[in-house]
Coordinates of C-alpha atoms in Angstrom, one line a residue:
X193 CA 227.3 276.4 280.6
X194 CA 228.1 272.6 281.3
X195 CA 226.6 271.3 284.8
X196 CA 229.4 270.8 286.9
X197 CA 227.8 268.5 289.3
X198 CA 227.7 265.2 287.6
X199 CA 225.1 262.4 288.8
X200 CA 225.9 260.0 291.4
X201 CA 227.4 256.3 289.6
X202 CA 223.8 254.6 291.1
X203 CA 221.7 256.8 289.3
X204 CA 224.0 256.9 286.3
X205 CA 223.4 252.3 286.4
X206 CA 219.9 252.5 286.5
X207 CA 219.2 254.8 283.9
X208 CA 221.2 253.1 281.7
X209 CA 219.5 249.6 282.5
X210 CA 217.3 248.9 279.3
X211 CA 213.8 248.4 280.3
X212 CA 212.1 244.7 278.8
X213 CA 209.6 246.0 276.2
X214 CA 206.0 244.7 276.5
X215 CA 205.0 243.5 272.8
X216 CA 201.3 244.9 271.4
X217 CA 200.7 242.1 270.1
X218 CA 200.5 240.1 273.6
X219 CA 197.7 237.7 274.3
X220 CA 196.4 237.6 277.4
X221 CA 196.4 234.3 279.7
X222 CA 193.7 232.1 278.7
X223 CA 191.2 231.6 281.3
X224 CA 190.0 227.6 282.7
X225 CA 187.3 226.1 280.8
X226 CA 184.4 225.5 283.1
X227 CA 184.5 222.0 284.1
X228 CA 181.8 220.0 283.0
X229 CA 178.2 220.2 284.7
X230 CA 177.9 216.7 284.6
X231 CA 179.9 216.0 287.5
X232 CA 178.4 218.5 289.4
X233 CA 175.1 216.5 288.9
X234 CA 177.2 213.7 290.1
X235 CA 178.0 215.1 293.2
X236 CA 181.5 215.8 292.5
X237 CA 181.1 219.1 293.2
X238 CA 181.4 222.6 290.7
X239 CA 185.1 222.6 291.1
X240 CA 185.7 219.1 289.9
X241 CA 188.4 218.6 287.4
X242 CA 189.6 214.6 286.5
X243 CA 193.3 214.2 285.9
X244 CA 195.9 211.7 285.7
X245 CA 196.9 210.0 289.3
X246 CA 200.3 211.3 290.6
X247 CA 203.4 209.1 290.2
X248 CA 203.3 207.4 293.5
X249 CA 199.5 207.0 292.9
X250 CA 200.6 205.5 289.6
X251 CA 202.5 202.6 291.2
X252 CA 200.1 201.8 294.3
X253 CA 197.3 201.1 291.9
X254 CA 199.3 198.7 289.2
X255 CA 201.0 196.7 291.8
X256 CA 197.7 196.1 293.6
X257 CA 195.4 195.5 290.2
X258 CA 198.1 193.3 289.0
X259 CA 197.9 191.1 292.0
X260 CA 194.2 191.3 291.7
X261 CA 193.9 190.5 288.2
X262 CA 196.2 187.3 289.2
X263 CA 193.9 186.1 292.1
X264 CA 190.7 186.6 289.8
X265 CA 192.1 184.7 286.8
X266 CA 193.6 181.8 288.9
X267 CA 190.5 181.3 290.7
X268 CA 188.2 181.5 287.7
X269 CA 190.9 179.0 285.8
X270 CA 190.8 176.7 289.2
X271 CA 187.2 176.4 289.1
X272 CA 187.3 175.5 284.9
X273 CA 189.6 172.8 285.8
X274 CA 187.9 171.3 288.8
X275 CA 184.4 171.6 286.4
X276 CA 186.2 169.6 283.4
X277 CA 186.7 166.5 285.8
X278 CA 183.1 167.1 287.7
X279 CA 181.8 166.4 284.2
X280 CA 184.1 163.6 283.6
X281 CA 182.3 161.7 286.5
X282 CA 179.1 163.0 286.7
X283 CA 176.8 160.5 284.9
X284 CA 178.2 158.0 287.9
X285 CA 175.7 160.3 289.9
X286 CA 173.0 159.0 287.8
X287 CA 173.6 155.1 287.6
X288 CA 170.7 153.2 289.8
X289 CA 171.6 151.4 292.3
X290 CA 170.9 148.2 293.9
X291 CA 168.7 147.9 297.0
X292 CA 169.9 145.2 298.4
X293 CA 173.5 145.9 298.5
X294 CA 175.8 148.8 299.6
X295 CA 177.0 151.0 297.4
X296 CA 181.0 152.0 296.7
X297 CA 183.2 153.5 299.8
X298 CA 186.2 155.1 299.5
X299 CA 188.4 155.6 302.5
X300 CA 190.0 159.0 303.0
X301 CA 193.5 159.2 304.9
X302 CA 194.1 162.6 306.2
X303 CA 197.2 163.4 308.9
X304 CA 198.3 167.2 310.0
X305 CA 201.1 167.5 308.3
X306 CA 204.7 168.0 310.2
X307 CA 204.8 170.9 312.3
X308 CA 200.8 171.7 311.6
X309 CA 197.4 170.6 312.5
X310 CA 195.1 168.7 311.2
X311 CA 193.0 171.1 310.1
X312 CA 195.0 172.5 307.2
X313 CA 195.4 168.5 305.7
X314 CA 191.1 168.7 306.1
X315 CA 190.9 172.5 304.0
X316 CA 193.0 170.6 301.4
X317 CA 190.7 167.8 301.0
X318 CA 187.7 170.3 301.0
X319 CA 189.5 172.6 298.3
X320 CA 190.5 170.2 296.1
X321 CA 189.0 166.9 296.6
X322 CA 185.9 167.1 297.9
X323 CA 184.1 169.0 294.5
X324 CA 184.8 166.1 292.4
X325 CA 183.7 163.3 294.7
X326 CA 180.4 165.4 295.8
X327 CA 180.1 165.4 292.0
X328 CA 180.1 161.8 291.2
X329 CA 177.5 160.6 294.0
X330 CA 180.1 158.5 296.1
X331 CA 180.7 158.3 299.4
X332 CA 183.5 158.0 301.5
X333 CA 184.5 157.4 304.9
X334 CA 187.4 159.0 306.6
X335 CA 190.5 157.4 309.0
X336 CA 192.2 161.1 310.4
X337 CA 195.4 161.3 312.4
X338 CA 196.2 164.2 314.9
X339 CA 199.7 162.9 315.7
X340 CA 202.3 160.8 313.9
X341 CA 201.2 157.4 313.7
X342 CA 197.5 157.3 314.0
X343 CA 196.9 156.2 310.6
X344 CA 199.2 153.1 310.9
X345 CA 197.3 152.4 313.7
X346 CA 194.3 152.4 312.9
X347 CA 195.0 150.7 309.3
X348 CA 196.7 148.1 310.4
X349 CA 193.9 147.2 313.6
X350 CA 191.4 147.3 310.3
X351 CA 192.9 144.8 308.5
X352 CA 193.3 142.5 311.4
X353 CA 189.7 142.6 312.0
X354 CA 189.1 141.9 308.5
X355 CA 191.5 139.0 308.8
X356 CA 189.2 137.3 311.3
X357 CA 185.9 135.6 311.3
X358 CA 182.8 137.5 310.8
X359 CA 181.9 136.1 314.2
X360 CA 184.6 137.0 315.5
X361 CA 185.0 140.7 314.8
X362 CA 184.9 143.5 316.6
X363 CA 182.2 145.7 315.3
X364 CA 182.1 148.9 317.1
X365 CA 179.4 150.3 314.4
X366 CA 176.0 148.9 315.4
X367 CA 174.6 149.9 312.0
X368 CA 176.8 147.7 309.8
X369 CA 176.1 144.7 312.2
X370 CA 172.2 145.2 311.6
X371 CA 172.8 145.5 308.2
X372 CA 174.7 142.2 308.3
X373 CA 171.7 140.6 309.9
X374 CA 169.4 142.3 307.7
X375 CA 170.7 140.6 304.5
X376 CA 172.3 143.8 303.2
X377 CA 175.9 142.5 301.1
X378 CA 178.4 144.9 300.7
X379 CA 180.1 146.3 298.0
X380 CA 181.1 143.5 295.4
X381 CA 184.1 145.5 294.4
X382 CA 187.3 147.5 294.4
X383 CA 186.6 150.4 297.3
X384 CA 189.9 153.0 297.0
X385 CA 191.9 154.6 299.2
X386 CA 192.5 158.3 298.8
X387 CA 195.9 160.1 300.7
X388 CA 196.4 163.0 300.9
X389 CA 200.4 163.7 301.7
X390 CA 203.8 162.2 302.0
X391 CA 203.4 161.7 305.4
X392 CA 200.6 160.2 305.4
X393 CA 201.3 158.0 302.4
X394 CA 204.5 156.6 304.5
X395 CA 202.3 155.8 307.5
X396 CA 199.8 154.2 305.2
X397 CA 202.4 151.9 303.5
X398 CA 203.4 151.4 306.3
X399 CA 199.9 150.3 308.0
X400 CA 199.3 147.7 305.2
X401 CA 202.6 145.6 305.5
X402 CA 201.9 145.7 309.4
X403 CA 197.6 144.7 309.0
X404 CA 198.5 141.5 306.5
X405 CA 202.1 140.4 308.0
X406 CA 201.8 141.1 311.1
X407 CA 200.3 138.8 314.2
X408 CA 196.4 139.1 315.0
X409 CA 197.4 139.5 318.3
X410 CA 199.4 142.1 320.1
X411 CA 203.0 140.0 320.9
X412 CA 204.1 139.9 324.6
X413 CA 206.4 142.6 325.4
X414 CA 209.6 142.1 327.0
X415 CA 209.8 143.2 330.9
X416 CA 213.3 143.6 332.6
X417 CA 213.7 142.4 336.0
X418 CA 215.1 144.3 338.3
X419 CA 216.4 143.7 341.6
X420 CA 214.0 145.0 344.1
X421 CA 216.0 147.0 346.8
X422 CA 214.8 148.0 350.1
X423 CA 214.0 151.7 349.7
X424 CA 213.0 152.2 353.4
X425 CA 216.3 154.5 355.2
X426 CA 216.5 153.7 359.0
X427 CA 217.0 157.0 361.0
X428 CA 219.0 157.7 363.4
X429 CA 217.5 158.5 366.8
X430 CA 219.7 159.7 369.9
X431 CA 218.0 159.0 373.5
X432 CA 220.7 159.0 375.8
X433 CA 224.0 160.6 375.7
X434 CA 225.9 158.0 374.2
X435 CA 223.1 155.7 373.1
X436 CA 222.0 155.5 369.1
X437 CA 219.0 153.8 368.0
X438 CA 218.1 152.9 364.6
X439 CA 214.2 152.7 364.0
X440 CA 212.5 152.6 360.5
X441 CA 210.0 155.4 359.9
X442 CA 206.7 154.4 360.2
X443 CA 204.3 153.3 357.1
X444 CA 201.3 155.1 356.5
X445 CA 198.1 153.9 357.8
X446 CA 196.3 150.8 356.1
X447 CA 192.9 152.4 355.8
X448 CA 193.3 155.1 352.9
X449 CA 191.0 158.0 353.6
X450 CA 187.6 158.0 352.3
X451 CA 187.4 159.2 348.3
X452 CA 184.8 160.8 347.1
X453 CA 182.9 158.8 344.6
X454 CA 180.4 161.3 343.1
X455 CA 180.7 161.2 339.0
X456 CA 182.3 164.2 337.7
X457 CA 180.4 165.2 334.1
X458 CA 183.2 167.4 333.0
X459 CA 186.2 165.3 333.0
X460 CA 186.8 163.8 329.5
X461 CA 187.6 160.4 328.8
X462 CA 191.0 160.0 327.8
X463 CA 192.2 158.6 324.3
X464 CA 193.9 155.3 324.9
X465 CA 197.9 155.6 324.0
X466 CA 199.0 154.9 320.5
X467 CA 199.8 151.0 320.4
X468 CA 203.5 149.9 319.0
X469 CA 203.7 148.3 316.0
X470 CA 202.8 144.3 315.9
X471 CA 206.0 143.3 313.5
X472 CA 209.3 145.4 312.9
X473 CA 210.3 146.2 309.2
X474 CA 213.0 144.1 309.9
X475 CA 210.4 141.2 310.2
X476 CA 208.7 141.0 307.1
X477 CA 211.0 138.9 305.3
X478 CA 210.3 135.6 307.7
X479 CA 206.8 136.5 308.3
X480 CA 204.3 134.1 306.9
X481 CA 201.9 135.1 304.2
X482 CA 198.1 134.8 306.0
X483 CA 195.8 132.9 304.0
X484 CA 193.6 135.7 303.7
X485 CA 195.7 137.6 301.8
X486 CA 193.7 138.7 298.6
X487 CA 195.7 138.2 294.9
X488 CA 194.7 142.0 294.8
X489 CA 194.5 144.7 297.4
X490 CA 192.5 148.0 297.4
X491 CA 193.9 150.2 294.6
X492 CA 194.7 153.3 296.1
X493 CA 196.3 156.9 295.0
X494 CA 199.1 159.6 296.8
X495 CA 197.4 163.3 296.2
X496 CA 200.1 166.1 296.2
X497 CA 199.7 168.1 299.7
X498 CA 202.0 170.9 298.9
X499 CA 202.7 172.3 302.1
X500 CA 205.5 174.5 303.6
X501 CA 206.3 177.3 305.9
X502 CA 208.6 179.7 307.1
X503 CA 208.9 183.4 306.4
X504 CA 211.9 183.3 304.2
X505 CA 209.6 180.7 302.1
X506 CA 207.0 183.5 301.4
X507 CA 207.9 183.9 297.9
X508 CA 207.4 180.4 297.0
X509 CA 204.3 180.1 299.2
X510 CA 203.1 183.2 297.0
X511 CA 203.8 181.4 293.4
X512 CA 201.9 178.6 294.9
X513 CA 199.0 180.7 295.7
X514 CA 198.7 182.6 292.3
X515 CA 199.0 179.0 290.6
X516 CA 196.6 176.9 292.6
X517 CA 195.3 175.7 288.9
X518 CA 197.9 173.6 288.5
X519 CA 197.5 171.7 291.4
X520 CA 193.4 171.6 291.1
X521 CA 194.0 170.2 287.4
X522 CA 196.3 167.7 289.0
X523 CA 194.3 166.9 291.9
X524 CA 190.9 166.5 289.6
X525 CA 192.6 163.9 287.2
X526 CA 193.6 161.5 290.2
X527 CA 189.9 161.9 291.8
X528 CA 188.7 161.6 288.5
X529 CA 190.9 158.3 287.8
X530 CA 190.1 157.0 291.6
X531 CA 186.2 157.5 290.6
X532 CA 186.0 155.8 287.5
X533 CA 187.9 153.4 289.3
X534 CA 190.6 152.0 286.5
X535 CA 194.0 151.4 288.1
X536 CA 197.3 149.4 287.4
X537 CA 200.4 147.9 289.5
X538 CA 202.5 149.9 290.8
X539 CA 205.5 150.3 288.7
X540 CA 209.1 149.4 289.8
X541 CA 212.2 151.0 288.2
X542 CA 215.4 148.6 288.0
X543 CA 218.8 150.0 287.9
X544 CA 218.7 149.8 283.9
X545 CA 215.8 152.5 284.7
X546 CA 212.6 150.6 283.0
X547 CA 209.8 150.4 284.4
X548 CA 208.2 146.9 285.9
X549 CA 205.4 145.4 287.9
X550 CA 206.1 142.6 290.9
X551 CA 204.4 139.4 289.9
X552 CA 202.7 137.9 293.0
X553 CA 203.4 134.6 292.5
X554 CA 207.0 135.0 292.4
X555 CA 206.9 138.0 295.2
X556 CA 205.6 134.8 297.3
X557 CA 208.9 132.4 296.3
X558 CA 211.3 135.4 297.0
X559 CA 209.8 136.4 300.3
X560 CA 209.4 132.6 301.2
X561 CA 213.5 131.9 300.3
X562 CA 214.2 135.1 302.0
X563 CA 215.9 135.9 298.5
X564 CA 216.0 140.2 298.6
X565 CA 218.2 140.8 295.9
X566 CA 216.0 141.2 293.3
X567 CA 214.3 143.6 295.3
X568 CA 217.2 145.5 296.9
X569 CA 218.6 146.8 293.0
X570 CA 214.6 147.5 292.3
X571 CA 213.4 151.2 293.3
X572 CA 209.4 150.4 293.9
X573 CA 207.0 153.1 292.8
X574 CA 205.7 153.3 295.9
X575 CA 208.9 154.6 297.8
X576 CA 209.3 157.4 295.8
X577 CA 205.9 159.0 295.5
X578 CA 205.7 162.5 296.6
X579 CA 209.0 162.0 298.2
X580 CA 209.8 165.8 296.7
X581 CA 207.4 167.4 300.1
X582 CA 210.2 165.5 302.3
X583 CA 212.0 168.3 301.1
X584 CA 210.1 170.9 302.9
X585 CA 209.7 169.7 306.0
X586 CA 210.1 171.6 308.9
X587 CA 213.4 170.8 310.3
X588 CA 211.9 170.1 313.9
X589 CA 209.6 167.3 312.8
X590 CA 213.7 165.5 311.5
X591 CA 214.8 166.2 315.2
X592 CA 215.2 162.5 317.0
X593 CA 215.5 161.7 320.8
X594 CA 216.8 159.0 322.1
X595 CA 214.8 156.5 323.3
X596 CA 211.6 157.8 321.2
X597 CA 209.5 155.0 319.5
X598 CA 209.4 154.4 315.9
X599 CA 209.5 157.3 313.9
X600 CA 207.8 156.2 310.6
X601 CA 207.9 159.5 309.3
X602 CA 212.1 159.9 309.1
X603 CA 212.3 156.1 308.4
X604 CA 213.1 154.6 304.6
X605 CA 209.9 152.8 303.0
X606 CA 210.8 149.0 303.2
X607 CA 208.6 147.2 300.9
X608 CA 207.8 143.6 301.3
X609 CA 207.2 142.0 297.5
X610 CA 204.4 140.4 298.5
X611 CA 202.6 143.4 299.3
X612 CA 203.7 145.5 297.2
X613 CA 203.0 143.1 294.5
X614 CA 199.6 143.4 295.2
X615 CA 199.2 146.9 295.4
X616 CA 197.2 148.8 292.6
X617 CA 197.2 152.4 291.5
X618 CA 194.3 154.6 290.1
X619 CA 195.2 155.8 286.0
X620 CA 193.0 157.1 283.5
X621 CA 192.9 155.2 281.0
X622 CA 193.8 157.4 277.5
X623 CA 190.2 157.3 276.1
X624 CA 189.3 158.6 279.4
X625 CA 192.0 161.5 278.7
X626 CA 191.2 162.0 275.5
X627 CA 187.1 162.5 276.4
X628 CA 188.2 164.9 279.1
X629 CA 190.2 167.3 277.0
X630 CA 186.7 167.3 274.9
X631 CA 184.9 169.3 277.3
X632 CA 184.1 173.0 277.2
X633 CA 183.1 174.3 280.4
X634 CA 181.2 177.5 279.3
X635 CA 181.8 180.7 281.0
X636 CA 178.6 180.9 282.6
X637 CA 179.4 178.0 285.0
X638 CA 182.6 179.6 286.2
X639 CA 181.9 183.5 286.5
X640 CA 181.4 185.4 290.1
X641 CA 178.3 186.9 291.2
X642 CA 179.2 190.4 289.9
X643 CA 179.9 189.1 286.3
X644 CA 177.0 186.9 286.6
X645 CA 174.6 189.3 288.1
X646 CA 175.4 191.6 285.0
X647 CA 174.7 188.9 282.4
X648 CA 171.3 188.1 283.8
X649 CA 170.4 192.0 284.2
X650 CA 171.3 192.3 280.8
X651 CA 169.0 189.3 279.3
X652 CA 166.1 190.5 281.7
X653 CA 166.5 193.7 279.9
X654 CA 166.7 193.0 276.5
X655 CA 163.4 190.7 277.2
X656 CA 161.5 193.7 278.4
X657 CA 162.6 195.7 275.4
X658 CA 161.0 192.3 272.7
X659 CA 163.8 191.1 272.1
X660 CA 165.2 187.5 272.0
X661 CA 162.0 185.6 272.6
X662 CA 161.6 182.5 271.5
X663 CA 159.7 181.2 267.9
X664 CA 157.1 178.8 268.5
X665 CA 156.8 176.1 266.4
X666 CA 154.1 175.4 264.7
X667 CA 153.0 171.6 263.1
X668 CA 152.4 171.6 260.1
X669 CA 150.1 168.3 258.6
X670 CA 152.2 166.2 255.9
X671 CA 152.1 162.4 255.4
X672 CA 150.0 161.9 257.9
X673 CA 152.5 163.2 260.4
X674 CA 152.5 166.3 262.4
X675 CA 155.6 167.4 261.8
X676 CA 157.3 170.5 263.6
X677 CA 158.6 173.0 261.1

């Protein structure tokens, strides 16, 4: 007989869900490998498995090696390039010298730049400069400017001493006065001027035009008179009702107080002000040409001082810094050219855009006749060197006040064509170009302490194992010669 109670719906569903089947022929999961022992020996631990780093891991450590790599290579490149011209100018180290004469001086112009101290202009010239000329045995002497228009000042009061008598001079060294009396000549030479900046290359111009056409003497300034009023007010005194006297007030007393006249150490003298200039640019056309003034003046060079700020400029302040080669190579090739001391006239570019030199006998007629036109379609070579930093100037060093003094820095280079005639630059002459590319600056000379340190570890090594050791020569007796074989 059938069952008439049929099985609840639930229980009918799971009975009738097929169950998964388990194959026989499943493996098992197969177990870790022990990790190697040898980073247990290490001190990794037992547990210690390498792997790849995570994604985010991934990205952290290319960007920073990257940027690493990039530092490392330009400073190893930047030292190659600054050894190339060291080499260039080293065998000057080695040339005697006389005993009874001074030896070369170059003259270093260094100005904070707009905006900035002077102590980043003096990193530059220790960064870039500096290696070559310590290289080559000169020396130099240094005229540094903490505010705009030191360096014209100073420049130009040097040149006016030069102008005068030997007698005459002020000589605030006492060393090159006793060398004066001792017999000791100076330099029978071209010297060089080294600067560093477009700033300071502007003052310097600048400097020159106002040392040779300017007065030896400071010209009178002009005083305006004015009326002297009687600042003393009469008060109004009442006595009486109805009487009003007017009395002056009283002066103070004739004997000033006793001042106390014991020396204070601690005060510092302080810098006399900045003088104005002796001629206006305006001037230089009817000035008279001193009889002193040399056919040739000291050649000198403009070095690149890249230099800019602001946060939106970090980007190009970070190119700059990953490609500091450049400017090293740059930098070692005018030192090297201001060293070996070959140099040219400046160039002038004429509206038909070729390039000329001023002739200084005809610089003398024009600026005699007071003829400028020759010179007013001529763009001089020295008006637009390094005039690209102008461009990165911070905008408060272009801010003007009224009544300020001259501002040589925001002012046009004016050019007077019988200075500018005489001006020379430093160039390397194309056999000098031509040896410098022929120099290999091994890697040895270039490498950091690590790489270095590694080298040498490895050759004190391979000693102790035999190896590498020199043959010795021994002579051997032929033609009556002891000849090494």
């Amino acid at each position: 007989m059938a069952d008439s109670n049929p099985p609840p719906a639930s229980e009918r569903n799971v009975s009738s869900t097929p169950k998964p089947e388990i194959p026989i022929d499943a493996k098992a999961a197969k177990p870790l490998k022990p990790p190697n022992p040898v980073w247990k020996y290490l001190g990794f631990g037992e547990n210690f498995r390498p792997k790849l780093p995570s994604r985010n891991w991934t990205i952290f450590l290319t960007i920073t090696g990257t940027f690493t790599a990039a530092v490392i290579y330009d400073k190893r490149e930047k030292k190659r390039a600054q050894r190339k011209w060291c080499k260039l100018v080293e065998h000057i180290a080695k040339e005697p010298l006389d005993s009874r004469s001074m030896p070369r001086k170059l003259t270093v112009f260094l100005e904070g730049p707009p905006t900035d101290g002077l102590r980043v202009a003096q990193d530059h010239f220790k960064e870039y400069v500096k290696p070559i000329l310590v290289a080559s045995g000169l020396d130099w002497e240094f005229v540094q400017g903490r505010k705009e228009g030191d360096v014209r000042a100073e420049l130009a009061e040097r040149i006016r001493n030069s102008r005068l008598p030997p007698e005459e001079r002020t000589e605030e060294d006492i060393i090159v006065e006793t060398r004066r009396k001792g017999g000791i000549k100076e330099f029978d030479g071209p010297g060089g001027d080294i600067v560093l900046g477009r700033h300071t290359w502007k003052e310097y111009v600048r400097g020159v035009h106002e040392g040779w056409l300017g007065p030896l003497t400071e010209p009178p300034k002009l005083i305006e008179e004015k009326p002297i009023e009687d600042t003393k007010e009469k008060e109004a005194m009442e006595t009486l009702p109805g009487i009003t006297l007017l009395s002056e007030p009283k002066e103070a007393d004739a004997t000033p107080p006793a001042e106390d006249n014991t020396p204070k150490t601690d005060v510092k003298p302080k810098k006399p002000p900045q003088p104005a200039p002796f001629i206006s640019v305006s001037a230089y056309s009817t000035a008279i040409s001193p009889p002193e003034l040399p056919m040739e003046l000291d050649p000198s060079t403009p070095i690149s001082f890249p230099h800019i700020l602001g946060f939106l400029n970090t980007p190009k302040r970070l190119y700059r810094f990953l490609n500091r080669r450049v400017l090293a190579d740059s930098i070692g090739r005018e030192t090297a050219a201001i060293i070996l001391s070959t140099y040219r006239p400046y160039h002038t570019t004429s509206s038909s855009e070729t390039p000329t030199s001023f002739s200084s006998e005809e610089a003398d007629d024009v600026a005699q006749n007071g003829d400028n036109a020759i010179a007013a379609s001529q763009t001089a070579e020295q008006q637009t060197a390094l005039i690209e930093e102008e461009k990165e100037w911070h905008k408060k060093a272009r801010v003007r006040v009224e009544g300020e003094p001259e501002r040589t820095w925001l002012e046009p280079v004016v050019l007077d064509p019988r200075i500018a005639s005489r001006m020379r630059r430093f160039e390397l002459t194309p056999e000098d170009e031509a040896r410098a590319r022929t120099i290999v600056v091994p890697e040895e000379e270039i490498e950091g302490w690590i790489k270095g340190g590694i080298r040498s570890l490895g050759r004190e090594g391979i000693k102790l194992l035999g190896f590498g050791k020199e043959k010795k020569s021994k002579p051997v007796e032929g033609g009556g010669e002891d000849v090494l074989k």
